[in-house]
Structure formats: structure tokens, C-alpha cells
């Protein structure tokens, strides 16, 4: 059979395998699922399209899905986030993967298409940011004669449209057939989850979806403690700048913003926060951060980081006011938080991969990280394995739920039950030596729970 993968260099597989072996020791949740379900193979028959950063941690996820019986094809959900040695190790292990760090946008959407091409057709999606779901649903609408993306707002939208047209010409009816075969989708991140709720509201979500992001053991850990480690890692690897004493502005104080502000504070930066939500603004203030308007700190801050999942947060008029050599980066899912397109007609000097210096009309220069795409994965290697283990344990449980009990669900967006959330946490305690106190029966009765949990009501916010 002809080669069914696209990676930078298959010779990197041995290096990838060594890092995978180390990652396994830090991913107790995934390894426990292999123990628990390896023999029963609950994912047998599942043909999962994965669209999620092709990192070492994701490689452990892929091999866990395989161990549980699934067939998997994989693409990265970001053009800069692939770790080429991880992709090589997965390809060498026989799983089709299509991902190269620094792939073009055209390649990105072509690779996503390739990850759908199981000989018998895909029947499950594991998504991060919603691109795989978007691709198949938009394509099916196009096949139904609808005008999709009538006025593309970005270069990427032009590329998506072209890729959909290409697939329609190659295999008429493919999108509709694929959409109808999908039993469910599990979604990793805040931005993808927003897209799913939006689709459901519009009556355009034809299958059940599990919102993995809002498992407590995902968003309150990966988004927060993950970014706490990986944000500063990305800035350091990109710039080697001295962080201590610098003024850093974090736009947004949700889960990612909280982790990002803590990350910069831990490195000694003086951190300021911008927010639109009074609750999060109050939290930032009471965590000790000055809450400011972006406009008021443009000429005094050294580092600007967007974490909002919102568009046009740092605009061209803001960047014009920044001081010489200000560092600008984004850790939210998409690259529209910073108006990078508006910088295209300025002078760019590439410093190294994913680091550019841009000359503004005033003569001041900006250092832009990962062209405004998520910098912790573009400039560094994303979150550490341990926290990704919690996220991905939820992903695997979601895939098992949808694959084995999909018929019990109507189209819609669902969250895993709290008992499973607590199970995910429990699986991660031993590795870091946590000793859990056991409730006594009379104590459990007194607070209205059972000795084995769940320990909190649904509305508890952690
Ligand atoms: P969130 O909803 O908890 O937080 C976003 C915050 O930004 C909210 O508090 C909101 O009020 C605020 N915000 C919105 N517009 C704003 C504006 N114009 N100015 C200032 N603040 C504004 O979302 P979460 O979970 O923190 O995720 C944020 C983004 O990060 C999403 O795109 C998500 O997908 C992504 N993400 C990235 C990760 C990474 O490793 N890079 C990890 C997890 C999530």
C-alpha cells in the first residue's frame, strides 16, 4: 500500500518514541484507561478523525484510542503546533497522520480532509476548536446548494471554501454521506464548544457532542495550570527576554487568562489585566492584578498577551501606540484576537521560526509571536503531559460514551457526568503523592452526599 501519512521526517520516529515513553509516565489517566478497557476494546469499530495539536501528549492519546480498539486518522488543528518527532512516531506505528510544523493553510485543510479518508468512512470526530466538525457540516450544506461563507473575511475562509469545492468535485455527495455516518463529536476547547452551542441553537448540529472543555478536570486544569506553565515557556523560547520587572498585560481573565497572569507573575513580571466581564475583572483585582483599559497601558507595557477567544482584541490602532520592541502574542485558540492581517503591509523581519519583528510607521518595532496563533504551542511545546493526561482522559471517556451509548443521545451538546470528572481527578492523585481523606458515613449523610461521591452538586463552581 502507498504511504498513508504526511510528516516532516519519518526518521524522527525513534526520538519521538523516547519522548512518548517518558510522557506515558506522566499521563496516569490515559495509562489507567488502557488497563481498565484494553481487553474489552469498547472503541472497536470506531473510526475516529482526530483534529488536535499533533504533540507528544496527543501521541499518547492516539495510542490509547488504538489500545481501546479504535482506528484513528489524525491532523493537527493548528499550522504551528505539530511536534514533528511525535507525528513521525505515530506514522511509524502505523496510524495515518497528516501534520507538519509550519504547514501552509492550504496544506492544513488538505490534511484535515485526508484525516477523514478511512476506506470505510469515518464515524466519529475528536475535535479541538471545531475545524473537523465545521468542515463536514459546511461541506454538507454546500452539497445541499447553500451558499457557504458568501463573503470570506479572512485568508483562511478563502482556503476552506476552496478545499470544500475540491472535495465536492472529487467525490460528489461525500460530505453528506460523511455527516450522516458521524455518531458523535467530542470537543476539546472553549472556542470549539462555543461553535457547537451556536450550531445547536441554529438547529445545525445533526449529532450529539460532548463538551470535554467544561469537565472540571479539563478547563480548571489544562486551561489554567497548563497555561501557567506553557505561556512563559513560549515567550522565553521565542525571545529569551528578561521577564522579571517587565510590565505584562493579559487581555481576558477567564481560565486561560488566570493561568497566563499567574505564569507571568511567577516569572516576576508586573501583570495588568483587561476584562469585559465584571465578575472576572473583580476576580483579577482581588487576585492582586491591576485591571486596566488596554488603551491606557499601550505605551508603558512590554508584553501583551490575548487570552479571550474573542476577535480584534489587540487592533492595529493599539499596536501603533506600543513602545519599541513590545512583545505581542496570543494564547487563545484562533489567530483573530490580534489584527495580524492589518500588519501585512508593514516591514517584517523574520528572526527565527514563529518569531517576527515588525516595523511600525513610527519606527517602533514589535516582536510578534507565532503570527498571532497560539504561542504556547507555536513557540514552545504546549502544556506538560501531566495536565494533558487529565484533558485527554476526559476525551477518551467521551469517545467511549458516544460510541457505545450514542443512540441514547439526541443531537445536542452534553457534559460528562460528575462521577467521571471525579474519576479523572482520582486517577491523577497517586502520581503526585496526594492522600485523599475518606468521608465517614455520618459525615457524608450530614452534607448530603455518598461516601464515594459525587462530592459536589452540579451547580458547584470549583
Ligand atoms: P473563558 O471564556 O473562560 O475566558 C475568556 C475571557 O475573556 C472571559 O472572561 C471574557 O470575559 C474575556 N473577554 C472577552 N472579550 C474580551 C475583550 N475584548 N477584552 C478583554 N477580555 C475579554 O475562556 P478560556 O477557557 O479562558 O479560553 C480562552 C481561549 O483560549 C479560547 O479560545 C480557548 O479555546 C483557548 N484555549 C487555549 C489553550 C492553549 O493552550 N493555548 C488552552 C485552553 C483554551
Tab-separated table of C-alpha atoms and ligand atoms in Angstrom:
chain	number	residue	atom	x	y	z
A	1	UNK	CA	0.000	0.000	0.000
A	2	UNK	CA	1.225	3.504	-0.721
A	3	UNK	CA	2.395	5.632	2.201
A	4	UNK	CA	-0.622	6.886	4.151
A	5	UNK	CA	0.873	9.744	6.149
A	6	UNK	CA	2.482	13.165	5.726
A	7	UNK	CA	5.131	14.055	8.285
A	8	UNK	CA	8.258	16.207	8.182
A	9	UNK	CA	10.766	13.370	8.579
A	10	UNK	CA	9.925	9.763	9.435
A	11	UNK	CA	13.489	9.331	10.723
A	12	UNK	CA	12.436	11.409	13.765
A	13	UNK	CA	10.279	8.464	14.910
A	14	UNK	CA	12.888	6.974	17.264
A	15	UNK	CA	13.324	10.304	19.068
A	16	UNK	CA	9.554	10.700	19.224
A	17	UNK	CA	9.197	7.214	20.698
A	18	UNK	CA	11.650	8.022	23.518
A	19	UNK	CA	9.697	11.151	24.414
A	20	UNK	CA	6.457	9.180	24.203
A	21	UNK	CA	7.835	6.654	26.675
A	22	UNK	CA	8.615	9.478	29.109
A	23	UNK	CA	5.214	11.116	28.560
A	24	UNK	CA	3.478	7.841	29.425
A	25	UNK	CA	4.982	8.020	32.918
A	26	UNK	CA	3.337	11.438	33.317
A	27	UNK	CA	-0.069	10.502	31.903
A	28	UNK	CA	-1.551	8.201	34.558
A	29	UNK	CA	-5.149	8.802	33.490
A	30	UNK	CA	-4.596	7.567	29.948
A	31	UNK	CA	-2.500	4.616	31.116
A	32	UNK	CA	-5.216	3.639	33.616
A	33	UNK	CA	-7.804	3.624	30.831
A	34	UNK	CA	-5.568	1.278	28.826
A	35	UNK	CA	-5.502	-1.034	31.885
A	36	UNK	CA	-9.218	-0.793	32.501
A	37	UNK	CA	-10.518	-1.069	28.928
A	38	UNK	CA	-7.644	-2.621	26.956
A	39	UNK	CA	-9.135	-6.103	26.983
A	40	UNK	CA	-12.775	-5.119	26.373
A	41	UNK	CA	-11.905	-2.773	23.462
A	42	UNK	CA	-15.025	-0.581	23.774
A	43	UNK	CA	-13.939	1.511	20.768
A	44	UNK	CA	-13.773	-1.446	18.365
A	45	UNK	CA	-15.393	-0.351	15.120
A	46	UNK	CA	-14.921	3.344	15.831
A	47	UNK	CA	-13.138	5.197	13.035
A	48	UNK	CA	-12.091	8.428	14.668
A	49	UNK	CA	-10.967	11.558	12.835
A	50	UNK	CA	-8.721	13.498	15.189
A	51	UNK	CA	-8.129	17.212	14.663
A	52	UNK	CA	-5.971	18.267	17.582
A	53	UNK	CA	-2.401	19.592	18.044
A	54	UNK	CA	-0.096	16.718	16.997
A	55	UNK	CA	2.149	16.745	20.066
A	56	UNK	CA	3.829	14.056	22.170
A	57	UNK	CA	0.864	14.149	24.579
A	58	UNK	CA	-1.562	13.701	21.690
A	59	UNK	CA	0.511	10.742	20.531
A	60	UNK	CA	-0.182	9.069	23.901
A	61	UNK	CA	-3.882	9.872	23.399
A	62	UNK	CA	-3.828	8.333	19.902
A	63	UNK	CA	-2.176	5.161	21.149
A	64	UNK	CA	-4.721	4.943	23.960
A	65	UNK	CA	-7.590	5.168	21.452
A	66	UNK	CA	-5.846	2.431	19.430
A	67	UNK	CA	-5.421	0.280	22.543
A	68	UNK	CA	-9.168	0.568	23.166
A	69	UNK	CA	-9.900	-0.741	19.669
A	70	UNK	CA	-10.366	2.413	17.586
A	71	UNK	CA	-8.985	3.111	14.125
A	72	UNK	CA	-7.651	6.628	14.028
A	73	UNK	CA	-6.570	9.154	11.400
A	74	UNK	CA	-5.082	12.426	12.601
A	75	UNK	CA	-4.432	16.036	11.592
A	76	UNK	CA	-3.242	18.944	13.700
A	77	UNK	CA	-5.694	21.762	14.432
A	78	UNK	CA	-3.056	24.469	14.077
A	79	UNK	CA	-0.391	25.106	11.449
A	80	UNK	CA	2.402	25.685	14.007
A	81	UNK	CA	1.617	23.245	16.830
A	82	UNK	CA	2.855	19.923	15.451
A	83	UNK	CA	5.856	18.305	17.080
A	84	UNK	CA	7.437	16.599	14.092
A	85	UNK	CA	9.008	13.804	16.135
A	86	UNK	CA	5.621	12.993	17.686
A	87	UNK	CA	3.988	12.860	14.256
A	88	UNK	CA	6.820	10.644	12.974
A	89	UNK	CA	6.457	8.198	15.877
A	90	UNK	CA	2.712	7.905	15.248
A	91	UNK	CA	3.171	7.427	11.498
A	92	UNK	CA	5.874	4.796	12.112
A	93	UNK	CA	3.448	2.994	14.426
A	94	UNK	CA	1.032	2.631	11.510
A	95	UNK	CA	-1.521	5.352	12.280
A	96	UNK	CA	-2.149	7.721	9.353
A	97	UNK	CA	-1.194	11.221	10.454
A	98	UNK	CA	-1.009	14.386	8.369
A	99	UNK	CA	0.816	17.145	10.199
A	100	UNK	CA	3.973	19.207	9.787
A	101	UNK	CA	5.070	22.122	11.972
A	102	UNK	CA	4.825	25.183	9.748
A	103	UNK	CA	2.427	23.689	7.185
A	104	UNK	CA	0.614	26.213	4.984
A	105	UNK	CA	-3.088	26.975	5.393
A	106	UNK	CA	-3.824	25.106	2.150
A	107	UNK	CA	-1.954	22.066	3.464
A	108	UNK	CA	-3.724	22.411	6.798
A	109	UNK	CA	-7.194	22.000	5.266
A	110	UNK	CA	-5.992	19.378	2.801
A	111	UNK	CA	-4.507	17.376	5.717
A	112	UNK	CA	-7.776	17.664	7.621
A	113	UNK	CA	-9.545	16.282	4.552
A	114	UNK	CA	-7.029	13.421	4.376
A	115	UNK	CA	-7.687	12.551	8.014
A	116	UNK	CA	-11.327	11.841	7.062
A	117	UNK	CA	-10.406	9.376	4.314
A	118	UNK	CA	-10.908	5.993	6.006
A	119	UNK	CA	-11.576	3.352	3.337
A	120	UNK	CA	-14.912	2.554	5.061
A	121	UNK	CA	-15.584	6.188	6.019
A	122	UNK	CA	-15.217	7.996	9.335
A	123	UNK	CA	-17.842	7.598	12.061
A	124	UNK	CA	-16.514	9.695	14.988
A	125	UNK	CA	-14.784	13.074	15.393
A	126	UNK	CA	-12.399	14.157	18.139
A	127	UNK	CA	-12.070	17.893	17.641
A	128	UNK	CA	-10.131	20.828	19.061
A	129	UNK	CA	-11.538	24.184	18.030
A	130	UNK	CA	-14.214	22.653	15.823
A	131	UNK	CA	-12.478	22.617	12.417
A	132	UNK	CA	-13.239	18.948	11.640
A	133	UNK	CA	-16.894	19.416	12.593
A	134	UNK	CA	-17.066	22.682	10.639
A	135	UNK	CA	-15.515	21.061	7.562
A	136	UNK	CA	-18.020	18.250	7.293
A	137	UNK	CA	-21.074	20.372	8.183
A	138	UNK	CA	-20.145	23.246	5.857
A	139	UNK	CA	-19.438	20.771	3.060
A	140	UNK	CA	-22.808	19.088	3.524
A	141	UNK	CA	-24.526	22.482	3.381
A	142	UNK	CA	-22.640	23.291	0.193
A	143	UNK	CA	-23.822	19.986	-1.295
A	144	UNK	CA	-27.382	20.977	-0.378
A	145	UNK	CA	-26.884	24.055	-2.570
A	146	UNK	CA	-26.398	26.584	0.216
A	147	UNK	CA	-24.037	29.498	-0.309
A	148	UNK	CA	-21.415	28.910	2.408
A	149	UNK	CA	-19.141	31.755	3.567
A	150	UNK	CA	-20.605	34.205	0.986
A	151	UNK	CA	-18.029	36.921	1.762
A	152	UNK	CA	-14.846	35.380	3.183
A	153	UNK	CA	-13.417	37.668	5.876
A	154	UNK	CA	-10.017	36.053	6.097
A	155	UNK	CA	-7.432	34.232	4.027
A	156	UNK	CA	-8.383	31.055	5.916
A	157	UNK	CA	-12.053	31.302	4.905
A	158	UNK	CA	-10.985	31.519	1.258
A	159	UNK	CA	-8.881	28.391	1.729
A	160	UNK	CA	-11.704	26.476	3.466
A	161	UNK	CA	-14.090	27.285	0.632
A	162	UNK	CA	-11.565	26.144	-1.969
A	163	UNK	CA	-10.887	22.877	-0.100
A	164	UNK	CA	-14.609	22.125	0.145
A	165	UNK	CA	-15.058	22.764	-3.579
A	166	UNK	CA	-12.123	20.481	-4.345
A	167	UNK	CA	-13.561	17.587	-2.313
A	168	UNK	CA	-17.042	18.137	-3.839
A	169	UNK	CA	-15.547	17.880	-7.323
A	170	UNK	CA	-13.529	14.756	-6.430
A	171	UNK	CA	-16.299	12.854	-4.613
A	172	UNK	CA	-19.827	14.177	-5.162
A	173	UNK	CA	-22.040	13.572	-2.128
A	174	UNK	CA	-19.070	12.764	0.134
A	175	UNK	CA	-19.809	15.441	2.751
A	176	UNK	CA	-23.453	14.454	3.197
A	177	UNK	CA	-22.564	10.779	3.440
A	178	UNK	CA	-19.822	11.513	5.964
A	179	UNK	CA	-22.053	13.795	8.048
A	180	UNK	CA	-24.744	11.124	8.204
A	181	UNK	CA	-22.233	8.477	9.311
A	182	UNK	CA	-20.817	10.527	12.216
A	183	UNK	CA	-22.160	9.205	15.523
A	184	UNK	CA	-20.740	11.990	17.648
A	185	UNK	CA	-18.027	14.514	18.344
A	186	UNK	CA	-16.020	15.239	21.466
A	187	UNK	CA	-14.689	18.804	21.610
A	188	UNK	CA	-11.574	19.865	23.466
A	189	UNK	CA	-11.600	23.644	23.804
A	190	UNK	CA	-13.644	26.685	24.807
A	191	UNK	CA	-13.749	28.133	21.304
A	192	UNK	CA	-14.872	24.837	19.728
A	193	UNK	CA	-17.528	24.451	22.394
A	194	UNK	CA	-18.875	27.950	21.608
A	195	UNK	CA	-19.163	26.886	17.973
A	196	UNK	CA	-21.066	23.710	18.941
A	197	UNK	CA	-23.605	25.514	21.142
A	198	UNK	CA	-24.065	28.043	18.354
A	199	UNK	CA	-24.667	25.300	15.758
A	200	UNK	CA	-27.147	23.586	18.078
A	201	UNK	CA	-29.009	26.864	18.662
A	202	UNK	CA	-29.347	27.306	14.912
A	203	UNK	CA	-30.589	23.707	14.534
A	204	UNK	CA	-27.481	22.796	12.509
A	205	UNK	CA	-25.896	20.181	14.788
A	206	UNK	CA	-27.002	16.774	13.457
A	207	UNK	CA	-25.215	14.554	16.011
A	208	UNK	CA	-24.549	14.546	19.763
A	209	UNK	CA	-21.454	16.342	21.006
A	210	UNK	CA	-19.625	16.039	24.305
A	211	UNK	CA	-18.178	19.259	25.637
A	212	UNK	CA	-14.919	17.990	27.115
A	213	UNK	CA	-13.717	21.520	27.863
A	214	UNK	CA	-16.274	22.010	30.614
A	215	UNK	CA	-15.336	18.921	32.544
A	216	UNK	CA	-13.875	20.486	35.665
A	217	UNK	CA	-10.784	18.314	35.244
A	218	UNK	CA	-10.265	19.935	31.827
A	219	UNK	CA	-10.922	23.679	31.876
A	220	UNK	CA	-9.988	24.275	35.512
A	221	UNK	CA	-6.693	22.416	34.989
A	222	UNK	CA	-5.469	22.472	31.361
A	223	UNK	CA	-6.693	25.990	30.581
A	224	UNK	CA	-5.416	27.317	33.906
A	225	UNK	CA	-2.444	25.315	35.225
A	226	UNK	CA	-1.427	24.284	31.704
A	227	UNK	CA	-1.127	27.906	30.544
A	228	UNK	CA	0.549	28.766	33.840
A	229	UNK	CA	3.458	26.580	32.710
A	230	UNK	CA	3.357	26.948	28.936
A	231	UNK	CA	2.791	30.687	28.397
A	232	UNK	CA	6.093	31.859	29.844
A	233	UNK	CA	7.784	28.826	28.268
A	234	UNK	CA	6.644	30.088	24.849
A	235	UNK	CA	7.745	33.695	25.456
A	236	UNK	CA	11.150	32.579	26.745
A	237	UNK	CA	11.873	30.159	23.903
A	238	UNK	CA	10.823	32.844	21.412
A	239	UNK	CA	12.592	35.854	22.841
A	240	UNK	CA	14.860	34.963	25.791
A	241	UNK	CA	13.646	38.229	27.242
A	242	UNK	CA	14.070	39.028	30.929
A	243	UNK	CA	10.581	38.726	32.342
A	244	UNK	CA	11.205	39.988	35.874
A	245	UNK	CA	10.378	43.645	36.250
A	246	UNK	CA	8.660	43.939	32.865
A	247	UNK	CA	5.071	45.116	32.599
A	248	UNK	CA	2.850	42.465	31.016
A	249	UNK	CA	-0.795	42.896	30.014
A	250	UNK	CA	-3.108	39.895	29.884
A	251	UNK	CA	-6.317	40.510	27.931
A	252	UNK	CA	-9.056	38.323	29.401
A	253	UNK	CA	-9.233	36.756	32.866
A	254	UNK	CA	-11.127	33.535	32.218
A	255	UNK	CA	-9.460	30.171	32.829
A	256	UNK	CA	-6.659	30.761	30.312
A	257	UNK	CA	-6.226	34.368	31.463
A	258	UNK	CA	-5.937	33.286	35.101
A	259	UNK	CA	-3.219	30.777	34.224
A	260	UNK	CA	-1.464	33.261	31.950
A	261	UNK	CA	-1.432	36.061	34.539
A	262	UNK	CA	-0.108	33.608	37.143
A	263	UNK	CA	2.544	32.440	34.681
A	264	UNK	CA	3.855	35.957	34.065
A	265	UNK	CA	3.600	36.870	37.732
A	266	UNK	CA	5.579	33.758	38.637
A	267	UNK	CA	8.318	34.921	36.305
A	268	UNK	CA	8.479	38.259	38.102
A	269	UNK	CA	6.593	40.408	35.613
A	270	UNK	CA	4.299	43.175	36.851
A	271	UNK	CA	0.984	41.983	35.449
A	272	UNK	CA	-2.053	44.021	34.418
A	273	UNK	CA	-5.332	42.607	33.184
A	274	UNK	CA	-8.102	43.789	30.878
A	275	UNK	CA	-11.619	42.331	31.088
A	276	UNK	CA	-15.158	42.973	29.852
A	277	UNK	CA	-16.899	40.772	32.430
A	278	UNK	CA	-17.298	42.451	35.839
A	279	UNK	CA	-17.039	39.118	37.678
A	280	UNK	CA	-13.716	38.216	36.075
A	281	UNK	CA	-12.489	41.813	36.462
A	282	UNK	CA	-13.255	41.655	40.182
A	283	UNK	CA	-11.508	38.289	40.451
A	284	UNK	CA	-8.411	39.725	38.762
A	285	UNK	CA	-8.385	42.708	41.120
A	286	UNK	CA	-8.803	40.516	44.181
A	287	UNK	CA	-6.039	38.216	42.948
A	288	UNK	CA	-3.864	41.325	43.130
A	289	UNK	CA	-3.739	42.427	39.488
A	290	UNK	CA	-4.403	45.978	38.346
A	291	UNK	CA	-7.357	45.924	35.968
A	292	UNK	CA	-6.859	48.500	33.241
A	293	UNK	CA	-8.017	49.629	29.826
A	294	UNK	CA	-5.707	48.439	27.071
A	295	UNK	CA	-5.635	51.990	25.680
A	296	UNK	CA	-4.113	53.288	28.938
A	297	UNK	CA	-1.121	50.922	29.026
A	298	UNK	CA	-0.107	50.751	25.372
A	299	UNK	CA	2.985	52.920	25.706
A	300	UNK	CA	4.082	51.560	29.085
A	301	UNK	CA	3.762	47.781	28.812
A	302	UNK	CA	6.427	45.449	27.444
A	303	UNK	CA	4.416	42.289	26.812
A	304	UNK	CA	0.821	41.917	25.546
A	305	UNK	CA	-0.978	38.556	25.617
A	306	UNK	CA	-4.534	37.868	24.432
A	307	UNK	CA	-6.475	35.030	26.094
A	308	UNK	CA	-10.076	35.917	25.246
A	309	UNK	CA	-11.308	33.620	22.477
A	310	UNK	CA	-12.671	36.874	21.036
A	311	UNK	CA	-11.827	38.744	17.846
A	312	UNK	CA	-10.000	42.052	17.306
A	313	UNK	CA	-8.861	42.450	20.906
A	314	UNK	CA	-5.492	43.972	20.005
A	315	UNK	CA	-6.168	46.142	16.964
A	316	UNK	CA	-3.898	47.976	14.582
A	317	UNK	CA	-4.516	51.304	16.341
A	318	UNK	CA	-3.304	49.680	19.581
A	319	UNK	CA	-0.145	48.281	18.007
A	320	UNK	CA	0.704	51.697	16.562
A	321	UNK	CA	0.892	53.089	20.113
A	322	UNK	CA	3.086	50.362	21.618
A	323	UNK	CA	6.642	51.084	22.632
A	324	UNK	CA	9.680	49.927	20.699
A	325	UNK	CA	10.274	46.151	20.938
A	326	UNK	CA	6.994	45.388	22.696
A	327	UNK	CA	6.226	41.643	22.545
A	328	UNK	CA	2.758	40.737	21.251
A	329	UNK	CA	1.269	37.266	21.372
A	330	UNK	CA	-1.928	35.255	21.678
A	331	UNK	CA	-2.722	32.085	23.586
A	332	UNK	CA	-6.431	31.881	22.630
A	333	UNK	CA	-7.482	29.311	20.049
A	334	UNK	CA	-7.728	31.361	16.863
A	335	UNK	CA	-5.457	33.984	15.336
A	336	UNK	CA	-8.115	36.693	15.069
A	337	UNK	CA	-7.543	38.116	18.591
A	338	UNK	CA	-4.712	40.263	17.212
A	339	UNK	CA	-5.257	42.111	13.918
A	340	UNK	CA	-2.277	40.493	12.224
A	341	UNK	CA	-3.752	40.962	8.738
A	342	UNK	CA	-3.536	44.745	9.251
A	343	UNK	CA	0.241	44.404	9.767
A	344	UNK	CA	0.814	42.667	6.446
A	345	UNK	CA	1.801	45.853	4.603
A	346	UNK	CA	4.445	46.706	7.214
A	347	UNK	CA	8.095	45.640	7.073
A	348	UNK	CA	8.512	42.142	8.565
A	349	UNK	CA	11.884	40.704	9.522
A	350	UNK	CA	11.825	37.035	10.379
A	351	UNK	CA	14.033	36.396	13.418
A	352	UNK	CA	13.509	32.640	13.547
A	353	UNK	CA	10.603	30.199	13.156
A	354	UNK	CA	7.418	31.731	14.593
A	355	UNK	CA	9.138	34.965	15.679
A	356	UNK	CA	8.870	38.119	13.558
A	357	UNK	CA	9.921	41.708	14.091
A	358	UNK	CA	7.572	44.221	12.531
A	359	UNK	CA	8.392	47.831	11.884
A	360	UNK	CA	5.577	50.251	12.582
A	361	UNK	CA	5.177	53.602	10.768
A	362	UNK	CA	6.566	55.425	13.839
A	363	UNK	CA	9.802	53.448	13.551
A	364	UNK	CA	8.975	51.402	16.660
A	365	UNK	CA	9.332	47.654	16.263
A	366	UNK	CA	7.063	44.889	17.589
A	367	UNK	CA	8.012	41.281	18.223
A	368	UNK	CA	5.060	39.159	17.087
A	369	UNK	CA	4.922	35.536	18.234
A	370	UNK	CA	3.555	32.715	16.041
A	371	UNK	CA	1.918	35.242	13.682
A	372	UNK	CA	-0.780	35.671	16.330
A	373	UNK	CA	-1.579	31.950	16.616
A	374	UNK	CA	-1.459	30.243	19.988
A	375	UNK	CA	2.087	30.884	21.115
A	376	UNK	CA	2.433	28.229	23.792
A	377	UNK	CA	2.124	25.595	21.067
A	378	UNK	CA	3.783	27.609	18.293
A	379	UNK	CA	6.825	28.853	20.222
A	380	UNK	CA	7.038	26.074	22.809
A	381	UNK	CA	5.617	22.570	23.147
A	382	UNK	CA	2.241	23.306	24.718
A	383	UNK	CA	1.181	22.093	28.136
A	384	UNK	CA	3.083	19.429	30.070
A	385	UNK	CA	1.980	15.805	29.816
A	386	UNK	CA	0.510	15.542	33.308
A	387	UNK	CA	-2.183	18.175	32.796
A	388	UNK	CA	-2.915	16.923	29.267
A	389	UNK	CA	-3.488	13.490	30.759
A	390	UNK	CA	-6.482	14.891	32.645
A	391	UNK	CA	-7.852	16.559	29.498
A	392	UNK	CA	-7.335	13.514	27.311
A	393	UNK	CA	-8.736	11.060	29.856
A	394	UNK	CA	-11.958	13.080	29.509
A	395	UNK	CA	-11.605	12.874	25.712
A	396	UNK	CA	-11.326	9.081	25.772
A	397	UNK	CA	-14.261	8.732	28.185
A	398	UNK	CA	-16.301	10.995	25.892
A	399	UNK	CA	-15.446	8.890	22.846
A	400	UNK	CA	-16.422	5.686	24.698
A	401	UNK	CA	-19.694	7.276	25.816
A	402	UNK	CA	-20.636	8.474	22.325
A	403	UNK	CA	-19.505	5.320	20.558
A	404	UNK	CA	-21.156	2.838	22.933
A	405	UNK	CA	-24.242	4.834	24.002
A	406	UNK	CA	-24.640	7.339	21.167
A	407	UNK	CA	-28.199	6.134	20.493
A	408	UNK	CA	-29.249	7.344	23.960
A	409	UNK	CA	-28.365	10.916	22.995
A	410	UNK	CA	-30.288	13.385	20.860
A	411	UNK	CA	-28.304	15.902	18.794
A	412	UNK	CA	-27.074	18.485	21.291
A	413	UNK	CA	-24.117	19.374	23.490
A	414	UNK	CA	-23.534	17.365	26.678
A	415	UNK	CA	-21.072	17.286	29.564
A	416	UNK	CA	-19.681	14.122	31.127
A	417	UNK	CA	-21.290	13.239	34.475
A	418	UNK	CA	-19.594	14.488	37.637
A	419	UNK	CA	-18.749	10.945	38.754
A	420	UNK	CA	-16.497	10.612	35.694
A	421	UNK	CA	-14.966	14.044	36.333
A	422	UNK	CA	-14.088	12.931	39.856
A	423	UNK	CA	-12.751	9.664	38.457
A	424	UNK	CA	-10.397	11.586	36.143
A	425	UNK	CA	-9.077	13.598	39.086
A	426	UNK	CA	-8.730	10.467	41.217
A	427	UNK	CA	-6.590	8.807	38.537
A	428	UNK	CA	-4.069	11.639	38.826
A	429	UNK	CA	-3.578	11.729	42.599
A	430	UNK	CA	-1.135	8.885	43.141
A	431	UNK	CA	1.448	10.208	40.650
A	432	UNK	CA	1.921	13.333	42.752
A	433	UNK	CA	1.533	11.671	46.134
A	434	UNK	CA	-1.833	13.111	47.075
A	435	UNK	CA	-3.502	11.377	50.010
A	436	UNK	CA	-7.266	11.719	49.931
A	437	UNK	CA	-9.248	11.804	53.161
A	438	UNK	CA	-12.194	9.401	53.225
A	439	UNK	CA	-15.545	10.699	54.326
A	440	UNK	CA	-17.125	8.945	57.288
A	441	UNK	CA	-20.672	7.694	56.701
A	442	UNK	CA	-22.213	10.135	59.187
A	443	UNK	CA	-20.246	12.992	57.623
A	444	UNK	CA	-21.459	12.030	54.160
A	445	UNK	CA	-25.043	11.913	55.452
A	446	UNK	CA	-24.577	15.295	57.136
A	447	UNK	CA	-23.508	17.064	53.938
A	448	UNK	CA	-25.907	15.058	51.775
A	449	UNK	CA	-23.523	13.035	49.612
A	450	UNK	CA	-22.409	9.427	49.470
A	451	UNK	CA	-19.072	8.239	50.815
A	452	UNK	CA	-17.786	7.596	47.267
A	453	UNK	CA	-19.067	10.840	45.743
A	454	UNK	CA	-20.024	12.767	43.731
A	455	UNK	CA	-18.980	15.220	46.404
A	456	UNK	CA	-20.486	18.388	44.975
A	457	UNK	CA	-23.828	19.429	43.488
A	458	UNK	CA	-23.982	20.172	39.742
A	459	UNK	CA	-24.028	23.931	40.319
A	460	UNK	CA	-20.788	23.957	42.324
A	461	UNK	CA	-18.179	26.081	40.502
A	462	UNK	CA	-14.816	24.977	41.976
B	1	LIG	P1	-13.096	31.952	29.080
B	1	LIG	O1	-14.408	32.217	28.474
B	1	LIG	O2	-13.005	31.302	30.430
B	1	LIG	O3	-12.236	33.307	29.190
B	1	LIG	C1	-12.188	34.296	28.214
B	1	LIG	C2	-12.277	35.637	28.949
B	1	LIG	O4	-12.023	36.716	28.041
B	1	LIG	C3	-13.664	35.880	29.547
B	1	LIG	O5	-13.573	36.135	30.940
B	1	LIG	C4	-14.185	37.109	28.781
B	1	LIG	O6	-14.999	37.933	29.588
B	1	LIG	C5	-12.892	37.783	28.375
B	1	LIG	N1	-13.031	38.673	27.208
B	1	LIG	C6	-13.811	38.515	26.100
B	1	LIG	N2	-13.651	39.557	25.256
B	1	LIG	C7	-12.735	40.387	25.836
B	1	LIG	C8	-12.156	41.616	25.451
B	1	LIG	N3	-12.489	42.211	24.304
B	1	LIG	N4	-11.253	42.189	26.289
B	1	LIG	C9	-10.915	41.603	27.464
B	1	LIG	N5	-11.444	40.423	27.883
B	1	LIG	C10	-12.334	39.826	27.080
B	1	LIG	O7	-12.284	31.079	28.021
B	1	LIG	P2	-10.943	30.251	28.292
B	1	LIG	O8	-11.280	28.866	28.652
B	1	LIG	O9	-10.078	31.053	29.173
B	1	LIG	O10	-10.340	30.181	26.812
B	1	LIG	C11	-9.859	31.331	26.150
B	1	LIG	C12	-9.304	30.937	24.785
B	1	LIG	O11	-8.152	30.101	24.957
B	1	LIG	C13	-10.249	30.102	23.924
B	1	LIG	O12	-10.040	30.452	22.578
B	1	LIG	C14	-9.797	28.681	24.166
B	1	LIG	O13	-10.213	27.822	23.167
B	1	LIG	C15	-8.316	28.875	24.245
B	1	LIG	N6	-7.521	27.867	24.951
B	1	LIG	C16	-6.183	27.847	24.657
B	1	LIG	C17	-5.343	26.964	25.287
B	1	LIG	C18	-3.904	26.938	24.940
B	1	LIG	O14	-3.206	26.011	25.335
B	1	LIG	N7	-3.382	27.894	24.208
B	1	LIG	C19	-5.833	26.033	26.321
B	1	LIG	C20	-7.249	26.165	26.589
B	1	LIG	C21	-8.040	27.059	25.930
